mmCIF file of C-alpha atoms and ligand atoms in Angstrom:
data_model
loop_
_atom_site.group_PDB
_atom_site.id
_atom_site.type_symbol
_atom_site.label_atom_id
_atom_site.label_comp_id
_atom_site.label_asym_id
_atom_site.label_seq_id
_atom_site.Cartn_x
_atom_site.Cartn_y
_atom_site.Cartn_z
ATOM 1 C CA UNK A 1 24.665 -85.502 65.638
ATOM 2 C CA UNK A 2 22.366 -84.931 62.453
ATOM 3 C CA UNK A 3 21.569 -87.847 60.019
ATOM 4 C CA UNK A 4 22.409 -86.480 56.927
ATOM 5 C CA UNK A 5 22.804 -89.328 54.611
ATOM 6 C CA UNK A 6 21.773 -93.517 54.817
ATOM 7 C CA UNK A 7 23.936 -95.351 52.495
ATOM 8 C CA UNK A 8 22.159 -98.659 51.882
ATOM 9 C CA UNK A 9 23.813 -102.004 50.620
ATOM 10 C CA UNK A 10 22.467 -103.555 47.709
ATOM 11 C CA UNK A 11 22.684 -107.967 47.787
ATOM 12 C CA UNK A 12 21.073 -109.080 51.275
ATOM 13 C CA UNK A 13 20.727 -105.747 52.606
ATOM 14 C CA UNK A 14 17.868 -103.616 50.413
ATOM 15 C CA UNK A 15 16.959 -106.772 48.846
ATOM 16 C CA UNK A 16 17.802 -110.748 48.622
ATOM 17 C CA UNK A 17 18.716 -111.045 45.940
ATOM 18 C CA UNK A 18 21.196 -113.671 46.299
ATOM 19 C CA UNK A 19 19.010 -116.951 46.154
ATOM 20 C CA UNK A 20 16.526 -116.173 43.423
ATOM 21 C CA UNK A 21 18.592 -114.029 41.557
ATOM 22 C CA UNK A 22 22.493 -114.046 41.518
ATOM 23 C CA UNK A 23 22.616 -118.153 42.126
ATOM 24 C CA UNK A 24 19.554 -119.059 40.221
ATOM 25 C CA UNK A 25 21.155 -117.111 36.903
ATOM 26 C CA UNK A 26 24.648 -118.181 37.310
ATOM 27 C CA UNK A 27 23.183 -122.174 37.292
ATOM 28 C CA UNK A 28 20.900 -121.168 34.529
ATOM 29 C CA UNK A 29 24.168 -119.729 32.546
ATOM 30 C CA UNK A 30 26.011 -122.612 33.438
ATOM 31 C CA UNK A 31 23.248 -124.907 31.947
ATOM 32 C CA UNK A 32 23.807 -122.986 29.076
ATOM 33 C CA UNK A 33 27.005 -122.920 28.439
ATOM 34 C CA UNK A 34 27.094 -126.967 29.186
ATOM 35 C CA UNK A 35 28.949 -126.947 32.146
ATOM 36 C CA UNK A 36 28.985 -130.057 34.343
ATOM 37 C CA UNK A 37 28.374 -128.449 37.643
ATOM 38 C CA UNK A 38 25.569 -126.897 39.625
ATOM 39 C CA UNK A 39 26.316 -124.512 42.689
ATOM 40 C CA UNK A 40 24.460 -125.842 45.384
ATOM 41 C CA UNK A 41 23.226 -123.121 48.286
ATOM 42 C CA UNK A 42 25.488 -124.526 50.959
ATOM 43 C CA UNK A 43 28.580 -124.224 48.042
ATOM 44 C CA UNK A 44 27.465 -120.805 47.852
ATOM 45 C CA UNK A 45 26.913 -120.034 51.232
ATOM 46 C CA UNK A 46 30.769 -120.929 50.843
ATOM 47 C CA UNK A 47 31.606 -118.958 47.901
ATOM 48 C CA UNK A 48 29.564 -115.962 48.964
ATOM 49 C CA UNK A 49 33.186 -114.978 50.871
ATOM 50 C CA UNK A 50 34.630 -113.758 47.239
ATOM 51 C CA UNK A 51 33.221 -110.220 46.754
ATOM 52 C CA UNK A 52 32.336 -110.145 43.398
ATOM 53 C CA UNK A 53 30.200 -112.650 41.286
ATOM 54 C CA UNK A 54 33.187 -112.844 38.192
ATOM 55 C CA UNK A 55 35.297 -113.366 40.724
ATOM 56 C CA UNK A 56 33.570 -115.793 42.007
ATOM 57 C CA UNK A 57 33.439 -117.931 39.547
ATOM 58 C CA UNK A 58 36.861 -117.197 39.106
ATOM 59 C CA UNK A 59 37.562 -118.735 42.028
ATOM 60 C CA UNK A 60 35.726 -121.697 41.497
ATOM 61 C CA UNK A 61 37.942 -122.744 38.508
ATOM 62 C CA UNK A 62 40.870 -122.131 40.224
ATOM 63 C CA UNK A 63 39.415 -124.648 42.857
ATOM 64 C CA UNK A 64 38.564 -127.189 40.113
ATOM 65 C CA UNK A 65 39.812 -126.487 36.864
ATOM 66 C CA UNK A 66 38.789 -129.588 35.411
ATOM 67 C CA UNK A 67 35.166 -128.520 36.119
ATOM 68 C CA UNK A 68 35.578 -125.240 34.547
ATOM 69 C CA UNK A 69 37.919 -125.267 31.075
ATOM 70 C CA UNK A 70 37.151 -121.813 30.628
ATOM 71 C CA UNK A 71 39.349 -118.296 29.892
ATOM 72 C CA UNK A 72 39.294 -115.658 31.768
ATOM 73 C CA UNK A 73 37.246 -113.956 28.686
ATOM 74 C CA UNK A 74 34.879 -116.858 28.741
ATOM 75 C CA UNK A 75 34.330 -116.334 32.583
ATOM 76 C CA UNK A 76 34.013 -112.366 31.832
ATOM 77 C CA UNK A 77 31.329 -113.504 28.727
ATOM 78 C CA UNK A 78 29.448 -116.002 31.628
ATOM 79 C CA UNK A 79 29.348 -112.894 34.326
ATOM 80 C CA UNK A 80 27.808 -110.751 31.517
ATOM 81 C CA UNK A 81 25.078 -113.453 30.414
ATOM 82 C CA UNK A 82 24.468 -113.846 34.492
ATOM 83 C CA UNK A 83 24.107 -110.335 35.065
ATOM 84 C CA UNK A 84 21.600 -109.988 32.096
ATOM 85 C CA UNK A 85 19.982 -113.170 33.394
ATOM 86 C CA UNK A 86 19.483 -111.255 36.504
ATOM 87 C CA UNK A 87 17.940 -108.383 35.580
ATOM 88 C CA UNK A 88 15.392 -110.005 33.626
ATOM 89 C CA UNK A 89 14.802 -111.557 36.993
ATOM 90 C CA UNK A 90 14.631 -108.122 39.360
ATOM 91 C CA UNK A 91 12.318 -106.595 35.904
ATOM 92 C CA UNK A 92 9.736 -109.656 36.218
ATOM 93 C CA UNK A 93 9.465 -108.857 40.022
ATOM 94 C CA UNK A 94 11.232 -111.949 41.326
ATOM 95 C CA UNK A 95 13.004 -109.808 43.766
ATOM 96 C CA UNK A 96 11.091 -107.969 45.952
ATOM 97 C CA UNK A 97 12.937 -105.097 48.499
ATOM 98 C CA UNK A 98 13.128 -106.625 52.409
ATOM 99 C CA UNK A 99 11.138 -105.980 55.155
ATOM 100 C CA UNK A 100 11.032 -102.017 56.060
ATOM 101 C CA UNK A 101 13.246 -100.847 53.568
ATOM 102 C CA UNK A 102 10.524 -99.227 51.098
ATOM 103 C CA UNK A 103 9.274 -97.305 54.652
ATOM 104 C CA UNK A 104 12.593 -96.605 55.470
ATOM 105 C CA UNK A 105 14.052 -94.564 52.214
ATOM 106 C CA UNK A 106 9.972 -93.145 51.492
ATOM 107 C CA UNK A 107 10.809 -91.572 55.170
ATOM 108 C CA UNK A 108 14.393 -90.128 54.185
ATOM 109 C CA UNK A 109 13.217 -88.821 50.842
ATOM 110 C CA UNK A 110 10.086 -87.290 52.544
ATOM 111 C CA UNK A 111 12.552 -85.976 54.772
ATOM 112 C CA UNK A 112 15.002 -84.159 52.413
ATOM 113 C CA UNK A 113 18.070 -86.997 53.888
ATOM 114 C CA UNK A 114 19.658 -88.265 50.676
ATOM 115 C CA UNK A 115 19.644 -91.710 50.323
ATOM 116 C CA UNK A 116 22.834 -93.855 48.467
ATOM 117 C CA UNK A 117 24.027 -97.130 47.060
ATOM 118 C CA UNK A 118 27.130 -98.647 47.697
ATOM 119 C CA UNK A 119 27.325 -101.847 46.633
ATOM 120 C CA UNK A 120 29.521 -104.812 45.005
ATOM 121 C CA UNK A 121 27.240 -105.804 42.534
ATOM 122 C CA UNK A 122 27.392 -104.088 38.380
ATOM 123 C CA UNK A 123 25.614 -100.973 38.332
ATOM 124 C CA UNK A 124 23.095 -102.163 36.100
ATOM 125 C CA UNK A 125 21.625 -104.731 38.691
ATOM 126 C CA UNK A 126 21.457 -102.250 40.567
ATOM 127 C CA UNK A 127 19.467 -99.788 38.359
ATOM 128 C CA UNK A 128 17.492 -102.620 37.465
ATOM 129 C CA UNK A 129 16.268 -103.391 41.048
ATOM 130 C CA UNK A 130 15.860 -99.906 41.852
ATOM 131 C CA UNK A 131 13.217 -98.805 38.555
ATOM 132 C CA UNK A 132 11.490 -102.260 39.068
ATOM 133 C CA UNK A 133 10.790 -100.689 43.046
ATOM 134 C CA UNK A 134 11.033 -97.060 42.894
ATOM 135 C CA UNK A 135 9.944 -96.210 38.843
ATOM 136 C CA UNK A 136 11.330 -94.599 36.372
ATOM 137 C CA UNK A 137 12.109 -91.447 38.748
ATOM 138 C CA UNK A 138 14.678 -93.395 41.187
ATOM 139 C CA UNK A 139 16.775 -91.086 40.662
ATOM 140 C CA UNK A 140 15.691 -88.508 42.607
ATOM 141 C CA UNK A 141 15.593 -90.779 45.660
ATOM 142 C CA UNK A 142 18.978 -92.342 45.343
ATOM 143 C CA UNK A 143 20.996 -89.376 43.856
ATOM 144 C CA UNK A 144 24.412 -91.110 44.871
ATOM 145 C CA UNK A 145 24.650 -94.663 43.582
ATOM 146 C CA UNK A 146 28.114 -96.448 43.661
ATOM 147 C CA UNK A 147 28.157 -99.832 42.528
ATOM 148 C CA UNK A 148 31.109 -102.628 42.016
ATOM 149 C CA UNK A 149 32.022 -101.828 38.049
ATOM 150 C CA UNK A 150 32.859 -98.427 39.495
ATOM 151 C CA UNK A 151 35.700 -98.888 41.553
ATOM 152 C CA UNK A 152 38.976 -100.532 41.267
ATOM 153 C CA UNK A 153 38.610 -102.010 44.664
ATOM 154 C CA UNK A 154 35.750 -103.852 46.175
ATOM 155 C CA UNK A 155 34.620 -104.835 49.575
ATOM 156 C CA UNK A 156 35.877 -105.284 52.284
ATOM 157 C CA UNK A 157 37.814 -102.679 50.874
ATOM 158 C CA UNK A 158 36.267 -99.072 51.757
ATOM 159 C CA UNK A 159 36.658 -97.083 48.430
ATOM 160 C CA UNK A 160 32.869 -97.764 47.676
ATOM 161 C CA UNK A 161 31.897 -95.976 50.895
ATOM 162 C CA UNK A 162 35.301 -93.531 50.507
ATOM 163 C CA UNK A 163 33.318 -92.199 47.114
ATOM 164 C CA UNK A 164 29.442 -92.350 48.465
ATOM 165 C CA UNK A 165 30.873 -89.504 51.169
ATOM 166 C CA UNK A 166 32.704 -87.383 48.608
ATOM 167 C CA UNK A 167 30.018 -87.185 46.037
ATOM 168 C CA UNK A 168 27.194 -86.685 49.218
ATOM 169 C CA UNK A 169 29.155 -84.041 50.835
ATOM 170 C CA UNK A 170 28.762 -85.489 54.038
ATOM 171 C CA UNK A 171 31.439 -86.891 56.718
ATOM 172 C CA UNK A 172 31.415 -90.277 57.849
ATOM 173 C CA UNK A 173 29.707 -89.732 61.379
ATOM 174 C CA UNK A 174 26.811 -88.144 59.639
ATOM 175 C CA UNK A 175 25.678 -91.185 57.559
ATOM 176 C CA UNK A 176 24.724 -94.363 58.755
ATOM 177 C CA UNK A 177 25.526 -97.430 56.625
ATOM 178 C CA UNK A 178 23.336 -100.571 56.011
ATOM 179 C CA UNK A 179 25.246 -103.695 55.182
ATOM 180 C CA UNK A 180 24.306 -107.753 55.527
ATOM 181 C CA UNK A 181 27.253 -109.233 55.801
ATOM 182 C CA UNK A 182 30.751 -108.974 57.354
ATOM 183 C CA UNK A 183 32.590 -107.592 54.446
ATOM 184 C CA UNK A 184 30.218 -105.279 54.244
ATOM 185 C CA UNK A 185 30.556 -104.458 57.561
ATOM 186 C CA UNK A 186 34.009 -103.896 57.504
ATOM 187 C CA UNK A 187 34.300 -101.741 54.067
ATOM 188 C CA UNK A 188 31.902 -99.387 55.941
ATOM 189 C CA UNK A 189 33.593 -99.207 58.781
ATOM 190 C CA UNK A 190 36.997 -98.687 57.356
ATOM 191 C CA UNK A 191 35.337 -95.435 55.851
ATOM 192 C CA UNK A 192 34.465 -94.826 59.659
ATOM 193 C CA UNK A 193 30.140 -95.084 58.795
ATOM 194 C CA UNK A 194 28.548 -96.148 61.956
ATOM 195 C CA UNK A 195 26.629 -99.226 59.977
ATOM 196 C CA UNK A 196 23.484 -100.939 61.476
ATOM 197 C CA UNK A 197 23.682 -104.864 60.134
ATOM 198 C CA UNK A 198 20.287 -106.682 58.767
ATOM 199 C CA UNK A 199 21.886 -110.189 58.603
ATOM 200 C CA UNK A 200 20.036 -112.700 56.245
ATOM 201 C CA UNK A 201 20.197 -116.746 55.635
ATOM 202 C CA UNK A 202 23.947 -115.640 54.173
ATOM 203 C CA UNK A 203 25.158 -114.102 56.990
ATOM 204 C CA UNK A 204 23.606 -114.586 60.424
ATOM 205 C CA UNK A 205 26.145 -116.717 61.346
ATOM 206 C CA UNK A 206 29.329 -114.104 60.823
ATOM 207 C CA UNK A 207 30.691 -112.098 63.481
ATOM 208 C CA UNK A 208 29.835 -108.015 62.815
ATOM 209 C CA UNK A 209 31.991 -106.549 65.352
ATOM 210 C CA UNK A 210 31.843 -102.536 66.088
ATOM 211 C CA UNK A 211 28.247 -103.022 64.886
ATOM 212 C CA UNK A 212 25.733 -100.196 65.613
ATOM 213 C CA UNK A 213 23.113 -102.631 65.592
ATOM 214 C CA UNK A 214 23.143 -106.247 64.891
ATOM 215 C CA UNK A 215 19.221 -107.093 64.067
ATOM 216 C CA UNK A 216 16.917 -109.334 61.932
ATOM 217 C CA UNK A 217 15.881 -106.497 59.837
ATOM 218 C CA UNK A 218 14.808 -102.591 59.282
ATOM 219 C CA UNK A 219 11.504 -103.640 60.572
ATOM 220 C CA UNK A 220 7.841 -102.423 59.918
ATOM 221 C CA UNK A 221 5.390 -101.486 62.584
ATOM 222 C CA UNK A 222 3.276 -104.699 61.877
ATOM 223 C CA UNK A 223 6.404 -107.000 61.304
ATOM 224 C CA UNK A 224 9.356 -105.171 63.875
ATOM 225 C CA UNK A 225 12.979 -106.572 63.539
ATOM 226 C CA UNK A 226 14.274 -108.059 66.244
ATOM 227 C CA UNK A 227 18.301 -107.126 67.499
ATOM 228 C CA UNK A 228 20.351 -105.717 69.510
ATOM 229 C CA UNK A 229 20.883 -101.785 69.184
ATOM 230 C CA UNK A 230 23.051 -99.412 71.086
ATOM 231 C CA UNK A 231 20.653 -99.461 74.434
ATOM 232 C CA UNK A 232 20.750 -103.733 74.216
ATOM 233 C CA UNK A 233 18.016 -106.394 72.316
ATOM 234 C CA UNK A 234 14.646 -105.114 71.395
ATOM 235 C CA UNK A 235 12.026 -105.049 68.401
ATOM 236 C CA UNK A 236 12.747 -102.261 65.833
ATOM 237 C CA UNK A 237 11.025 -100.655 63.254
ATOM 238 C CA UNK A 238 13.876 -98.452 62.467
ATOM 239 C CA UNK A 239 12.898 -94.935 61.380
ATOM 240 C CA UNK A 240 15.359 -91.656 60.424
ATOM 241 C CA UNK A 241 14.561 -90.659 64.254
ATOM 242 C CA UNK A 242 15.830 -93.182 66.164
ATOM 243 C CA UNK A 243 18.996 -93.532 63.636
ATOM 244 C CA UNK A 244 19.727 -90.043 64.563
ATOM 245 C CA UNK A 245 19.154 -90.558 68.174
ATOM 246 C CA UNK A 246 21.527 -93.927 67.940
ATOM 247 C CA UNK A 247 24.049 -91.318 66.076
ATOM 248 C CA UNK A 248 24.176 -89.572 69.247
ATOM 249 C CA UNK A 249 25.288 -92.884 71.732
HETATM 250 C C1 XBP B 301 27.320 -108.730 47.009
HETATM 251 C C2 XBP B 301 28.326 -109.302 46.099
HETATM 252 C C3 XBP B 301 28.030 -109.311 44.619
HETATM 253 C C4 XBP B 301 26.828 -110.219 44.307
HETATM 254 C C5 XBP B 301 26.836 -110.676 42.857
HETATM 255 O O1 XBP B 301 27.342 -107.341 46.787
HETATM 256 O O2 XBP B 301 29.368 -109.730 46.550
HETATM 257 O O3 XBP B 301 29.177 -109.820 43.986
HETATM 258 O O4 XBP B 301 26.929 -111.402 45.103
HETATM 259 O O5 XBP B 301 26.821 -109.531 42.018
HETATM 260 P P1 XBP B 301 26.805 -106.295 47.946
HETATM 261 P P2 XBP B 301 27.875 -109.442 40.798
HETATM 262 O O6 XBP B 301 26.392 -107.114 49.141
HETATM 263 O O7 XBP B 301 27.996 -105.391 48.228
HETATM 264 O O8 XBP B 301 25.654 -105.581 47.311
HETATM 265 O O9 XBP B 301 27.854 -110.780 40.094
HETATM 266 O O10 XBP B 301 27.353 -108.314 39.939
HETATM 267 O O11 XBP B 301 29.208 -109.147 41.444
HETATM 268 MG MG1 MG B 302 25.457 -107.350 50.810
#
């Protein structure tokens, strides 16, 4: 089988972002706006289940409305003010890509294998994060990006992933997927990507069933990721190679 596309996650996957960005703004907007509550990380280690920071939030008031006397327009206003909180986060460099995935995509793009983005998060986090890594020419390395203000339907639902293969032109089993967490997991495989998991602080307690790879990263040659892959638990410094040869199990 040929490798013809990686299709990376955004939050916990090409970077985490979810600590010192996403929960640090939404606290800092809430300090803002007055509110009398502070997500702690274990609450949103809890909350982290609702795909979709608005909806997040969302579901918070619906869990204690007296904490949150808000509309839904004021929680749409709050999401906005948290998103551009964000991205003046990812633009000061507060946000830095994980292990192995700079070598990773510089290896795909020097290797003609389009890389793509399908993620949850608003598109401009996303465009954010990737100028502040890859310049002002991203573009060119990330010519598919599919983000969560694009789609009716987020994760675990697959129409993220359904739209990365249309507009790549490739078919499932010639992508692999990179995801964190066990949504993730699932939206990709519901498009049928065979999806290699890098589980972080978030998620390396969930269950990633039908896995290619469960590991600890993408790995560098100084600092390799640790997981099992289709031949059983090793150290990985995963290149476009060896995701082509684990294509082929
Ligand atoms: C993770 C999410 C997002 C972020 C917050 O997305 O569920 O909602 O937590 O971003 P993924 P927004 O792992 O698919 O990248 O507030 O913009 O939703
Ligand atoms: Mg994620």
């Amino acid at each position: 089988m040929v490798l013809k596309s990686v299709i990376f996650d955004v939050d916990g996957t090409l970077a985490d972002t979810e600590l010192d960005g996403h929960l640090w703004a939404f606290n800092h907007v809430f300090q803002q706006w007055k509110l009398p509550f502070r997500w702690s990380i274990s609450l949103y280690r809890e909350l982290l289940k609702i795909p979709g920071g608005q909806e997040r939030l969302a579901y918070y008031q619906m869990l204690h409305p007296e904490r949150v006397p808000l509309s839904a327009a004021q929680i749409a206003e709050i999401h906005q003010v948290k998103t551009s909180l964000f991205i003046q986060r990812v633009r000061a460099g507060a946000i830095p890509l994980r292990i192995g995935v700079r070598s990773l995509i510089s290896a795909c793009y020097e290797q003609h294998i389009p890389v793509a983005i399908a993620t949850t998060t608003q598109y401009a986090n996303v465009e954010a994060l990737l100028i502040t890594h890859f310049g002002p020419q991203w573009r060119k390395i990330f010519p598919v990006v599919v983000a969560g203000d694009h789609v009716v339907q987020k994760k675990p639902h697959p129409c993220v992933y359904h739209e990365c293969l249309q507009r790549l032109g490739v078919a499932p089993d010639e992508a692999v997927a990179f995801e964190d967490s066990a949504v993730g997991l699932m939206a990709a495989r519901q498009a049928g990507i065979p999806t290699v998991v890098t589980m972080n602080i978030w998620t390396y307690h969930q269950s990633f069933p039908d896995a290619l790879g469960v590991l600890t990263g993408i790995g560098t040659y100084k600092n390799p990721a640790f997981g099992r892959g289709p031949h059983g638990w090793g150290r990985y410094c995963l290149n476009p190679k060896q995701l082509e040869e684990w294509l082929t199990q």
